[in-house]
GROMACS .gro file of C-alpha atoms in nm:
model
  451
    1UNK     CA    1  -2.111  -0.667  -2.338
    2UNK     CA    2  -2.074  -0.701  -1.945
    3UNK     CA    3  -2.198  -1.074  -1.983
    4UNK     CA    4  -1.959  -1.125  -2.210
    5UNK     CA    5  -1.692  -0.996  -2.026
    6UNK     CA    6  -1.747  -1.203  -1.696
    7UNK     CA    7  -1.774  -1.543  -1.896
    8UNK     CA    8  -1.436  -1.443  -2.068
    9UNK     CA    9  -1.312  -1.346  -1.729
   10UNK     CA   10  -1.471  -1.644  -1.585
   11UNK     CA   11  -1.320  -1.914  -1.792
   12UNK     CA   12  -0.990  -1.746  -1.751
   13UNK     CA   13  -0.931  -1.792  -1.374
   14UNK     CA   14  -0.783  -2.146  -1.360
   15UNK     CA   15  -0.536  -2.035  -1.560
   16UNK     CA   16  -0.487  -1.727  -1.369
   17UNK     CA   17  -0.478  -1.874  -1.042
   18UNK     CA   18  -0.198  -2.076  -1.199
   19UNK     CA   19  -0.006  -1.753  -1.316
   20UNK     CA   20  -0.013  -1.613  -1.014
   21UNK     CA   21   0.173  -1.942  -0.848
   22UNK     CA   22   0.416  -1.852  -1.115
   23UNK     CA   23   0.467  -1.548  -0.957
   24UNK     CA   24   0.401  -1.580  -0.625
   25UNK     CA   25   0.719  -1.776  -0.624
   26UNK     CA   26   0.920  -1.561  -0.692
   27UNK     CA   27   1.053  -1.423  -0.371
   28UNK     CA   28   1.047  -1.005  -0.491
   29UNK     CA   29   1.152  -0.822  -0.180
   30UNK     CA   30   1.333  -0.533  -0.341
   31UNK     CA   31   1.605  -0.602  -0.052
   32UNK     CA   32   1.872  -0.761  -0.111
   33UNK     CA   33   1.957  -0.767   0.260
   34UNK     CA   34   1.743  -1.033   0.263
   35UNK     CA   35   1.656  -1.231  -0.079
   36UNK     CA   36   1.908  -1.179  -0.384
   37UNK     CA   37   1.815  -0.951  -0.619
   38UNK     CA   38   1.786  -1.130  -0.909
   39UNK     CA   39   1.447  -1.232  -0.770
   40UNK     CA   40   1.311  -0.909  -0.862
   41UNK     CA   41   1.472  -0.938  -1.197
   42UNK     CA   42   1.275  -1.223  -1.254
   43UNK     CA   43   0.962  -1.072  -1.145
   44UNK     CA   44   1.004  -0.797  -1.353
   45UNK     CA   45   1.046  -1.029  -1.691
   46UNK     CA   46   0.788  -1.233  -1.588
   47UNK     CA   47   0.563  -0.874  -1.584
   48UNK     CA   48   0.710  -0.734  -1.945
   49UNK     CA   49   0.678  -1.118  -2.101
   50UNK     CA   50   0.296  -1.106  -2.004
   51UNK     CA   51   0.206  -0.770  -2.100
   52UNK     CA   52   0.391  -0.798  -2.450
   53UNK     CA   53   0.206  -1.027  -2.542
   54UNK     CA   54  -0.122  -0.815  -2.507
   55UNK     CA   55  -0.021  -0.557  -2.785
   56UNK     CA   56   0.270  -0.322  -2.554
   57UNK     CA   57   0.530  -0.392  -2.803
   58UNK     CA   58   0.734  -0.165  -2.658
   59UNK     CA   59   0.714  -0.326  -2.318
   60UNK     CA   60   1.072  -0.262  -2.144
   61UNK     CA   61   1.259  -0.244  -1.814
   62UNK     CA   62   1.320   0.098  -1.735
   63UNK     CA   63   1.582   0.151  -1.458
   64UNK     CA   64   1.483   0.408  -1.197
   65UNK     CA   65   1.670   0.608  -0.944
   66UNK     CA   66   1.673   0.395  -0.645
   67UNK     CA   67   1.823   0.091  -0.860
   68UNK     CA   68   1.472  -0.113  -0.928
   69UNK     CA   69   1.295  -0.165  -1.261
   70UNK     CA   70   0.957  -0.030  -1.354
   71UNK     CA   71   0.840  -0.215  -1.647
   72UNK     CA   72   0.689   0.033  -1.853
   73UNK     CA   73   0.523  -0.005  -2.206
   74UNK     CA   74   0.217   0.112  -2.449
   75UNK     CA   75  -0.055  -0.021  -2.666
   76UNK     CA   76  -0.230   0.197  -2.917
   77UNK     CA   77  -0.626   0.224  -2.880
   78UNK     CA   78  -0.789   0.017  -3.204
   79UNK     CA   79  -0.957   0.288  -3.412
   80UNK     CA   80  -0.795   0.583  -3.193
   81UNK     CA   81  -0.914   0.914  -3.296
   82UNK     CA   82  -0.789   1.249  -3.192
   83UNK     CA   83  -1.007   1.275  -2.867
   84UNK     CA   84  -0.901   0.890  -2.771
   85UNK     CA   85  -0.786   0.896  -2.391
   86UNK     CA   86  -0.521   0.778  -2.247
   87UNK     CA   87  -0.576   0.544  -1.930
   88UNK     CA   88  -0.239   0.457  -1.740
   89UNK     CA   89  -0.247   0.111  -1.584
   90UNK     CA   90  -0.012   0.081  -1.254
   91UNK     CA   91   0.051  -0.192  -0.986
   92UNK     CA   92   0.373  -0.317  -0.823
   93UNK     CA   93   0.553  -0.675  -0.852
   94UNK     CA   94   0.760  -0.583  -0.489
   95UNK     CA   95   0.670  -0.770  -0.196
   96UNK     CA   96   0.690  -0.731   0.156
   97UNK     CA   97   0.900  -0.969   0.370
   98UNK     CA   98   0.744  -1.294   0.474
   99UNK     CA   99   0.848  -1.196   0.860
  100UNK     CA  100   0.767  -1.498   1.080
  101UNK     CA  101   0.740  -1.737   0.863
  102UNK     CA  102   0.632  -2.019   1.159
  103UNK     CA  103   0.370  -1.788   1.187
  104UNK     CA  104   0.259  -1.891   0.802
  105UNK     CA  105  -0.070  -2.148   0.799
  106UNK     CA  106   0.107  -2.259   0.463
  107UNK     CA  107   0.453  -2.187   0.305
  108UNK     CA  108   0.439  -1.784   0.202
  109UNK     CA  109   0.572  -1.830  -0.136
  110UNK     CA  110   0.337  -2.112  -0.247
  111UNK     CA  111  -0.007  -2.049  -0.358
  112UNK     CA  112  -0.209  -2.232  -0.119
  113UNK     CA  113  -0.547  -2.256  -0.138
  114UNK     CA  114  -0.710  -2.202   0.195
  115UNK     CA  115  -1.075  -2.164   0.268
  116UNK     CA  116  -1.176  -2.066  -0.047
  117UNK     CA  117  -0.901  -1.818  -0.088
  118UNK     CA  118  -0.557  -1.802  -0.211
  119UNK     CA  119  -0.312  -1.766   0.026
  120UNK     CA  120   0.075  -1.688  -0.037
  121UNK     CA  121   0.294  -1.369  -0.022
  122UNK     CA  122   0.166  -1.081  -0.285
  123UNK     CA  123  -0.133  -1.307  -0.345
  124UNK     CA  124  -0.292  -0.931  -0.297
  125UNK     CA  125  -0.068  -0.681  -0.260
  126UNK     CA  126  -0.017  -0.647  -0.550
  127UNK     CA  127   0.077  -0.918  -0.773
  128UNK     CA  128  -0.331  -1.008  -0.771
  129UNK     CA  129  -0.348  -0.723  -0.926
  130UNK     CA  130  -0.087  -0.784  -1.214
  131UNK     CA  131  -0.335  -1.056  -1.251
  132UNK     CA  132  -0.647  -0.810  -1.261
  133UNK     CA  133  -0.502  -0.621  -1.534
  134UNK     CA  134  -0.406  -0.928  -1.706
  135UNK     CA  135  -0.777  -1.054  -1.740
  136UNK     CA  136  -0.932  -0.752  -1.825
  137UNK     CA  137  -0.735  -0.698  -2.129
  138UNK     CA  138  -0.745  -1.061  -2.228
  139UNK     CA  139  -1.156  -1.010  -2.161
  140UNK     CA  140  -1.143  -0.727  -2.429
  141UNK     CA  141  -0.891  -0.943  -2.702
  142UNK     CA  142  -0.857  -0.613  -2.950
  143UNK     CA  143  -1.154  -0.403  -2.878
  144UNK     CA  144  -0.966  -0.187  -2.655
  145UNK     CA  145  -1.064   0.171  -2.765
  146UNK     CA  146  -0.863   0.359  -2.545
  147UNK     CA  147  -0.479   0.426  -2.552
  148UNK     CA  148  -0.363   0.219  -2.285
  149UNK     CA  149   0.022   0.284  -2.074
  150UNK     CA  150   0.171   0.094  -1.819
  151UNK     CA  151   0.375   0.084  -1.543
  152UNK     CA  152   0.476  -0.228  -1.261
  153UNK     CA  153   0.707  -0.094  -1.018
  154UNK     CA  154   0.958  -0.300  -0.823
  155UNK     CA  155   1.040  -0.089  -0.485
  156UNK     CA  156   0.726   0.036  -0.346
  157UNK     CA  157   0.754  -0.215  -0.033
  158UNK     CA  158   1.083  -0.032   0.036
  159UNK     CA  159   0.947   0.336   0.018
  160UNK     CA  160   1.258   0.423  -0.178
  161UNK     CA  161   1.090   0.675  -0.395
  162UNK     CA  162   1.244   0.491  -0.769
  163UNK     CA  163   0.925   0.568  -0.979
  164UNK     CA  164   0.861   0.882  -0.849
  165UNK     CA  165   1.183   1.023  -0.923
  166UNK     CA  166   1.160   0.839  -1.253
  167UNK     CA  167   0.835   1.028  -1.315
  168UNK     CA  168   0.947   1.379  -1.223
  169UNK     CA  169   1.212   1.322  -1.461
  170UNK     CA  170   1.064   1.150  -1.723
  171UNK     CA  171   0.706   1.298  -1.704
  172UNK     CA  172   0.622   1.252  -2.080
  173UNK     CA  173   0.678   0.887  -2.058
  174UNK     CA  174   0.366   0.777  -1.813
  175UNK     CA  175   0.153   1.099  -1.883
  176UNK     CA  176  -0.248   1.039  -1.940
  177UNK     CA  177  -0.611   1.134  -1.896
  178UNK     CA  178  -0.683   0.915  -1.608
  179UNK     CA  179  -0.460   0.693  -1.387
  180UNK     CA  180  -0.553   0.351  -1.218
  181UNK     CA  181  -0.326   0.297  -0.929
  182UNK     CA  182  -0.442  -0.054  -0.815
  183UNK     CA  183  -0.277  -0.110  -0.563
  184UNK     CA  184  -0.606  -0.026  -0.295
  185UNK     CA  185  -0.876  -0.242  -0.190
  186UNK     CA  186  -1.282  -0.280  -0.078
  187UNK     CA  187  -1.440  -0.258   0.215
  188UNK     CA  188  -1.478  -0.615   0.267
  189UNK     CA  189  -1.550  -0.884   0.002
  190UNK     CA  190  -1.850  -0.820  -0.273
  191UNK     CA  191  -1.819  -0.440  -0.156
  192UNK     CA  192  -1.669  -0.250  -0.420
  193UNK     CA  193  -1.481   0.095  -0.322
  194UNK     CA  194  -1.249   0.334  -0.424
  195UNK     CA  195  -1.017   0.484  -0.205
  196UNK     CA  196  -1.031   0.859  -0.244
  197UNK     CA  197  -0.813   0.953   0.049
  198UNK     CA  198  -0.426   0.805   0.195
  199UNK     CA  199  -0.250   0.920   0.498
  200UNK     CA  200   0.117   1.060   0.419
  201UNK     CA  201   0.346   0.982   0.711
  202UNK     CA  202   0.713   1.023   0.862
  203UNK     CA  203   0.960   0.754   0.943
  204UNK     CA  204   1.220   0.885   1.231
  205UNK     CA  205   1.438   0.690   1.467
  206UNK     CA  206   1.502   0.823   1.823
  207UNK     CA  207   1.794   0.750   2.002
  208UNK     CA  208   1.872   0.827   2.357
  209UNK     CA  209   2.136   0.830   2.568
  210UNK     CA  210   2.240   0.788   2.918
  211UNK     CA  211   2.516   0.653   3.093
  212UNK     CA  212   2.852   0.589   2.907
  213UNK     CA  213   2.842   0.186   2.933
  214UNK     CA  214   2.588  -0.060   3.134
  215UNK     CA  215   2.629  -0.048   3.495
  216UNK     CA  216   2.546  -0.254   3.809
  217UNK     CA  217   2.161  -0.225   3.851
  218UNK     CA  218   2.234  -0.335   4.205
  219UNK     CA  219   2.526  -0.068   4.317
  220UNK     CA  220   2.397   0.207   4.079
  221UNK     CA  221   1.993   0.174   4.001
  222UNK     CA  222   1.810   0.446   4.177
  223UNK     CA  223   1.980   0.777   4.110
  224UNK     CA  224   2.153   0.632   3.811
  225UNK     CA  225   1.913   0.751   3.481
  226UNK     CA  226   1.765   0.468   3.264
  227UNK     CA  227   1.857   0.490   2.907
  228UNK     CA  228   1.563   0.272   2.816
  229UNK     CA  229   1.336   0.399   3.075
  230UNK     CA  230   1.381   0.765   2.940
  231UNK     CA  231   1.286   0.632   2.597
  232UNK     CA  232   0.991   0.464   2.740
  233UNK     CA  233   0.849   0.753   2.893
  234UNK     CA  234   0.908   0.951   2.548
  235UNK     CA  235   0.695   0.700   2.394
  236UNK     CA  236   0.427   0.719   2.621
  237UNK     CA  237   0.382   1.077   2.580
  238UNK     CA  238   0.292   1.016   2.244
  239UNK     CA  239  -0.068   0.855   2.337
  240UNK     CA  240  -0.295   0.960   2.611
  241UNK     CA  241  -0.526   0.749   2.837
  242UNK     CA  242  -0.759   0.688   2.541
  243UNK     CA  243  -0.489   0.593   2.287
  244UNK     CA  244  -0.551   0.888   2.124
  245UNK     CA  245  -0.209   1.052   1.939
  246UNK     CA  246  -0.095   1.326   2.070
  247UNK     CA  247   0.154   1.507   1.936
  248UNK     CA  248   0.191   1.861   2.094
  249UNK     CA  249   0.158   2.153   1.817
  250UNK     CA  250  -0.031   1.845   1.598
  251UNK     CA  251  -0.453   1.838   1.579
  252UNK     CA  252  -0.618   1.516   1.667
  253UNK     CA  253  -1.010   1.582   1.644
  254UNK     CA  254  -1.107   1.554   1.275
  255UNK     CA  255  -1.402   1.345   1.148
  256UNK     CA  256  -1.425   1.138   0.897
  257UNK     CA  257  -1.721   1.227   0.642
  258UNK     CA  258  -1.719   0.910   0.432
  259UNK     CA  259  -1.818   0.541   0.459
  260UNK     CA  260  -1.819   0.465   0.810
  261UNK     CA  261  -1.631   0.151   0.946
  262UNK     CA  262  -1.831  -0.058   1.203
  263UNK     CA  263  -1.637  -0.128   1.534
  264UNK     CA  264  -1.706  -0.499   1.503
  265UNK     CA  265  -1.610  -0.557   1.184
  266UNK     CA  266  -1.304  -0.346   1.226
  267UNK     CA  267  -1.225  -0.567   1.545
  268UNK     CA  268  -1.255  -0.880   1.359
  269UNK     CA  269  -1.032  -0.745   1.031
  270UNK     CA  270  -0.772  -0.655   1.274
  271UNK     CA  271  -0.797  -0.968   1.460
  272UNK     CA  272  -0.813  -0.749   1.834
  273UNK     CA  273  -0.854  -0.979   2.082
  274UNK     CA  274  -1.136  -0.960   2.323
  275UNK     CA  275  -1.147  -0.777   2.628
  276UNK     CA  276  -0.884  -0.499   2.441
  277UNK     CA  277  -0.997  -0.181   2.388
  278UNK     CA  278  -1.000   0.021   2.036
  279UNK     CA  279  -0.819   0.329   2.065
  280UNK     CA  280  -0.901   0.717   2.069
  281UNK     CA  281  -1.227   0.850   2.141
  282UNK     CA  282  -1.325   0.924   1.803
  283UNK     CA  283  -1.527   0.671   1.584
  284UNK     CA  284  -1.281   0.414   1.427
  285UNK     CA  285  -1.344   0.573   1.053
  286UNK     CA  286  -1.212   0.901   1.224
  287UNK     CA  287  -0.938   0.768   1.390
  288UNK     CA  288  -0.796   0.555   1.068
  289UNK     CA  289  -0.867   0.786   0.812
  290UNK     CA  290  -0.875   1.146   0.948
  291UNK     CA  291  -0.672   1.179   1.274
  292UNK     CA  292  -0.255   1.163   1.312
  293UNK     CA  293  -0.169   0.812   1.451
  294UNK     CA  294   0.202   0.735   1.571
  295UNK     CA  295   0.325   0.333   1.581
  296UNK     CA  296   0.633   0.246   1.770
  297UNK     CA  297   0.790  -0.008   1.478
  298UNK     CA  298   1.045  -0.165   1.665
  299UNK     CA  299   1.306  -0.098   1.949
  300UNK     CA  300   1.635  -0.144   1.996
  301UNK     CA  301   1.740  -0.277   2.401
  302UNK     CA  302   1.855  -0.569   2.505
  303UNK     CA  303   1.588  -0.890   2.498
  304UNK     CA  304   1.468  -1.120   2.755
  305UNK     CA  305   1.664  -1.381   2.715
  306UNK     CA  306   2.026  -1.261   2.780
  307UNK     CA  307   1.963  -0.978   2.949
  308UNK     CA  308   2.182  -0.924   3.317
  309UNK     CA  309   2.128  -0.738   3.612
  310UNK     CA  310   2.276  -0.405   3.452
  311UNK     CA  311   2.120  -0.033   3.386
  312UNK     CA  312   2.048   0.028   3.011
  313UNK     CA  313   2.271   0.271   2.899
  314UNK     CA  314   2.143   0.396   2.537
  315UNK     CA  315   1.815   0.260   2.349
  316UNK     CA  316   1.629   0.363   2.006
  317UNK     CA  317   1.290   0.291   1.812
  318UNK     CA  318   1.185   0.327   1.504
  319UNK     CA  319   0.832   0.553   1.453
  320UNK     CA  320   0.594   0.595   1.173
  321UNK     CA  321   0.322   0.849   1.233
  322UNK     CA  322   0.042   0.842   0.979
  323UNK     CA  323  -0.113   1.224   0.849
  324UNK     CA  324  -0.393   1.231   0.736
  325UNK     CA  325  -0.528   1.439   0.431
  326UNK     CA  326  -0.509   1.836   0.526
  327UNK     CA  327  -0.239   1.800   0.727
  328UNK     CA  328   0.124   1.846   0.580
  329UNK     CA  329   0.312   1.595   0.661
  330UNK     CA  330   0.620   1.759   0.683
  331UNK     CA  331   0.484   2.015   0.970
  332UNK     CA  332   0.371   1.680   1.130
  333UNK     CA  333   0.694   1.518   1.106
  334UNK     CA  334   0.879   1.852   1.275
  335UNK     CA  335   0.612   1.853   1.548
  336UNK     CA  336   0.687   1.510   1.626
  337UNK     CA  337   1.024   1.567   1.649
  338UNK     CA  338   1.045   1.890   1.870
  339UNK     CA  339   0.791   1.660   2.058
  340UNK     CA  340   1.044   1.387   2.123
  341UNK     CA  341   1.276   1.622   2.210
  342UNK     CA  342   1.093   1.818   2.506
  343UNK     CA  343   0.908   1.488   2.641
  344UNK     CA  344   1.248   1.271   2.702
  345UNK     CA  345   1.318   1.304   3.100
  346UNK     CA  346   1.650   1.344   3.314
  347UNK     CA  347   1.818   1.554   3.080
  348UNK     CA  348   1.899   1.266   2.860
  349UNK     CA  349   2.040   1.277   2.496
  350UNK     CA  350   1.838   1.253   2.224
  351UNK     CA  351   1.900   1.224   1.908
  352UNK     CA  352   1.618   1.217   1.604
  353UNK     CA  353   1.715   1.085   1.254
  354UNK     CA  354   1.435   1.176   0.984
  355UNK     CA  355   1.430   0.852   0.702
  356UNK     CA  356   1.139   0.913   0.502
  357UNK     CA  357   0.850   1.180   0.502
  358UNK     CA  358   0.507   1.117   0.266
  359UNK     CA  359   0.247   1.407   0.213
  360UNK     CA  360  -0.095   1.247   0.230
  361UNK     CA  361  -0.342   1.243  -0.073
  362UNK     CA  362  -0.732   1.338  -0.146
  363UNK     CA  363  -0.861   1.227  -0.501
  364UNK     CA  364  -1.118   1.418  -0.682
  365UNK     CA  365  -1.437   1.243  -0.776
  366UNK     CA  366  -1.664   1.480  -0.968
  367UNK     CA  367  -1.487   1.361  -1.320
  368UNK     CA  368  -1.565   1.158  -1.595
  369UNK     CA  369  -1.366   0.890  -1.570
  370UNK     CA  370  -1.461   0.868  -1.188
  371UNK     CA  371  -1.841   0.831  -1.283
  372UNK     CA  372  -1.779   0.571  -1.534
  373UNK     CA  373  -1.562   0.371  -1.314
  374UNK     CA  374  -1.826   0.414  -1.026
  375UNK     CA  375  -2.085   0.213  -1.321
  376UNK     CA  376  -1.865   0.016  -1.410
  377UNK     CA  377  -1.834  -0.070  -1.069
  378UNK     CA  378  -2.173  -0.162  -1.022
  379UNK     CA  379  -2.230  -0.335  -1.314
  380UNK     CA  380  -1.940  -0.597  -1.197
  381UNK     CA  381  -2.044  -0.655  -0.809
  382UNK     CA  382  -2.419  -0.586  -0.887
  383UNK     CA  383  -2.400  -0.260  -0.583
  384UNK     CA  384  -2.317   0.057  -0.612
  385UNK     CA  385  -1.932   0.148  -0.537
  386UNK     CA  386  -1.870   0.343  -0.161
  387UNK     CA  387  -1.555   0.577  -0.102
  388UNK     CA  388  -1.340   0.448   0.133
  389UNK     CA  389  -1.032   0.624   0.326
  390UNK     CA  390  -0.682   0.454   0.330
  391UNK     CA  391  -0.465   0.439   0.675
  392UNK     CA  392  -0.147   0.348   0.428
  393UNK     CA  393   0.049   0.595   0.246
  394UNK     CA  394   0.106   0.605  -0.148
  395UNK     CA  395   0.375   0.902  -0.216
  396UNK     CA  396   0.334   0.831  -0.600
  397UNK     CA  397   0.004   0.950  -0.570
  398UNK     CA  398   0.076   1.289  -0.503
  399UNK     CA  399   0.410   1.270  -0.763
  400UNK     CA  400   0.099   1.156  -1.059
  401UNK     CA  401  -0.109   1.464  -0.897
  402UNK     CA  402   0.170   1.739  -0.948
  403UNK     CA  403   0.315   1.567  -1.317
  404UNK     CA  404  -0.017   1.521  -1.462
  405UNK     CA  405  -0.276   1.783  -1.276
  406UNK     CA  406  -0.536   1.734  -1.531
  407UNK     CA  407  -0.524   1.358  -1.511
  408UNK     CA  408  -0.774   1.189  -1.327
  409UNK     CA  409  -0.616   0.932  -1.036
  410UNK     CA  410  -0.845   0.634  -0.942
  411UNK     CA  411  -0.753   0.404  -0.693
  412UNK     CA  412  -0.864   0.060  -0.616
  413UNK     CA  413  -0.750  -0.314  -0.609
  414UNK     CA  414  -0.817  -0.658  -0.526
  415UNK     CA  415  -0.708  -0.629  -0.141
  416UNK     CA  416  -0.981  -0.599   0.158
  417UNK     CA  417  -0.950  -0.621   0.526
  418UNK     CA  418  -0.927  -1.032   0.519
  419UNK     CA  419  -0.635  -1.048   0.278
  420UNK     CA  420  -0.383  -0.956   0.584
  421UNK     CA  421  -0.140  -0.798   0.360
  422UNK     CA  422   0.200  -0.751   0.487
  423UNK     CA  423   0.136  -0.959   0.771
  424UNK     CA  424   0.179  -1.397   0.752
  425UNK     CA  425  -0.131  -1.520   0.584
  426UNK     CA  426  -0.134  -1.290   0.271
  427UNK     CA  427  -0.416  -1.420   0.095
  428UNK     CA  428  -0.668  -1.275  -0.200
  429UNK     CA  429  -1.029  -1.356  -0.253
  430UNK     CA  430  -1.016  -1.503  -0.617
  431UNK     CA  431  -1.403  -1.316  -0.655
  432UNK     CA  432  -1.220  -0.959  -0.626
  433UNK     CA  433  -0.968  -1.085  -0.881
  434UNK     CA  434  -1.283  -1.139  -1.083
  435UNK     CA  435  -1.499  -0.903  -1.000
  436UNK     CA  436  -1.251  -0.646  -1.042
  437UNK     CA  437  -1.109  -0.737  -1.405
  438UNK     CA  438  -1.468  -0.743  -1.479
  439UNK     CA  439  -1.504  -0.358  -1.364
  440UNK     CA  440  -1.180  -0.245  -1.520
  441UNK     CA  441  -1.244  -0.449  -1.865
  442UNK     CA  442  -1.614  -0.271  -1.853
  443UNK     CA  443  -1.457   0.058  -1.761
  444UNK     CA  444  -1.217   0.032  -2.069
  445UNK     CA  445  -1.457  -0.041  -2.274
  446UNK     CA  446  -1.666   0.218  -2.217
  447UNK     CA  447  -1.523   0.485  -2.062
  448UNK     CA  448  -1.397   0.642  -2.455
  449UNK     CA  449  -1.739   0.678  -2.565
  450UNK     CA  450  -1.827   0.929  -2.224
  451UNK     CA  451  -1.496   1.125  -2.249
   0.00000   0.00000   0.00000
């Protein structure tokens, strides 16, 4: 049956590179700061269109707290029984930003095909995996013995929490035996992986201020206090002389215990330049996937260009500090900010506005469905499937944890290090589109006659 399955899946994928063009076009930020929203809107038809016409009949747009639309829908198992599972599909149709888009190699909302891969915004995270989904049911035409549910969200770039409020209120509606949240990746092309732990993080904004309006750097700089050098030092107190994070009340020595990640490939995935140092002195796996790690987002000060001879009276910046799995992310997030607090100088004021706090995740991997995904797996790339940590945070993870404790949650996807998502140059690997259909069409197929 696997054969059969990757020369359906095969055959398929000029038309699905052309689907995804469709989609890939539409411009579905969930902002409408910056793009209007009926962009989404049109993303999330395009979604409900496709998947109706692979047996969810009830496919629908189901408005969720924060404003966006999940589309949500069902398709019967054929010859269901009373012991058929349920296996809950999910992925997003959201996108990130393009940011620079000079800094593009090609135009972000045009699939572009670029060195064998295909390049535009989403092309991987995550409307390649729409696409995934797509094939694999199309592989299995009506010989889908498993109850199948699904659910696209269209706000998970935002962080706005729609579906998981949507779920805690609705939990009857997306409830099942095992969950596929594809929304992961592999550990580099041809390497299949599931991701069996995510970080949880906090969002704050620290704001600090010194002197009631700018002043003369000439008649007042020296005892005058620095609004922007105060912040500065706060930030730097954050890291010490390894780059290490430290946070004061906050742990930063764990280990990771699962597939390691090579310094050298990790320098060339995250494009470091050469002569610049990775940070911490713990191996990189350990520092991505098991230690606390604090980013400085953006700050607000006045630029370069512009700027005058004056003392800066107030500045801010925008943190996200990643928690790893044992750690609660909510202690983290109050360490960090009684950290800020003691660590800005001169008696300055501080202020510390919390936005968004995540608990980090650990998936269980001793089940059924686990094993037969792990085969499944193997039987599609042709090597056996690794467990991979994930540096990013997926809140709905631990919402479909607490609903549905019995469930099983999987997570993978068609992203690796090279796609570069939510930076310029998105791009996907059509061969994980494949490969990957090819896993989750085998794992649908078979995964009812081991439950």
């Amino acid at each position: 049956m696997s054969d059969e399955i990757r020369a359906r899946i095969r055959a398929m994928m000029p038309a699905a590179r052309d689907e995804l063009a469709e989609l890939v076009a539409i411009r579905s930020v969930a902002d409408p700061r910056q793009f209007p929203p009926e962009e989404c809107a049109q993303a999330a038809e395009w979604v409900r269109a496709r998947f109706a016409e692979l047996g969810f009949a009830d496919a629908r747009l189901e408005r969720t707290p924060d404003g966006s639309d999940a589309v949500v829908g069902s398709r019967p198992a054929t010859n269901a029984d009373a012991d058929t599972p349920t296996v809950l599909l999910y992925a997003h149709y959201d996108v990130q930003p393009p940011l620079d888009e000079s800094a593009w190699r090609s135009p972000p909302f045009v699939l572009t095909d670029v060195e064998g891969r295909w390049a535009g915004r989403g092309a991987a995270d995550c409307k390649g995996n729409i696409l995934m989904h797509l094939l694999a049911l199309r592989a299995l035409r009506d010989e889908i013995p498993v109850h199948l549910k699904l659910v696209v969200e269209g706000s998970e770039e935002q962080g706005t929490g729609g579906l998981e409020r949507f779920v805690e209120e609705n939990p009857d509606v997306l409830a099942a035996d095992v969950i596929l949240v594809c929304d992961t990746g592999n550990a580099a092309v041809g390497r299949p992986a599931a991701t069996v732990s995510l970080r949880g993080f906090a969002n704050v904004v620290i704001r600090v201020e010194a002197l009631a309006s700018e002043i003369h750097s000439g008649m007042f700089g020296g005892p005058a206090p620095d609004g922007l050098a105060a912040l500065v030092a706060a930030l730097a107190s954050l890291r010490d002389d390894a780059g290490s994070t430290t946070i004061d009340g906050l742990s930063h020595d764990a280990t990771w215990g699962g597939e390691p990640y090579d310094p050298r490939q990790f320098r060339a995935d995250a494009g470091v330049l050469d002569g610049v140092q990775l940070l911490g002195n713990g191996t990189v796996a350990d520092e991505l996937w098991s230690r606390p790690a604090l980013t400085v987002l953006g700050i607000d000060c006045p630029p370069v260009v512009g700027s005058s001879a004056s003392i800066v009276p107030r500045a801010a910046a925008r943190l996200n500090l990643r928690v790893p799995p044992g750690v609660s992310a909510q202690d983290a997030h109050d360490a960090l900010v009684s950290h800020l607090r003691d660590h800005v100088p001169w008696g300055v004021r501080v202020s510390v506005e919390t936005e968004a706090v995540g608990e980090p995740f650990r998936a269980t991997t001793d089940g059924l469905a686990y094993r037969a995904f792990a085969e499944a797996m193997r039987s599609a790339y042709g090597v056996e499937m690794t467990m991979l940590g994930q540096g990013g945070s997926i809140p709905l993870c631990n919402v479909f944890a607490d609903t549905y404790p019995n469930a099983e949650i999987i997570l993978m996807g068609v992203e690796e290090p090279l796609a570069l998502i939510h930076a310029p140059n998105e791009s996907v690997d059509p061969s994980e589109i494949e490969n990957l259909a090819v896993a989750e069409a085998i794992f649908l197929h078979s995964f009812a006659k081991s439950a």
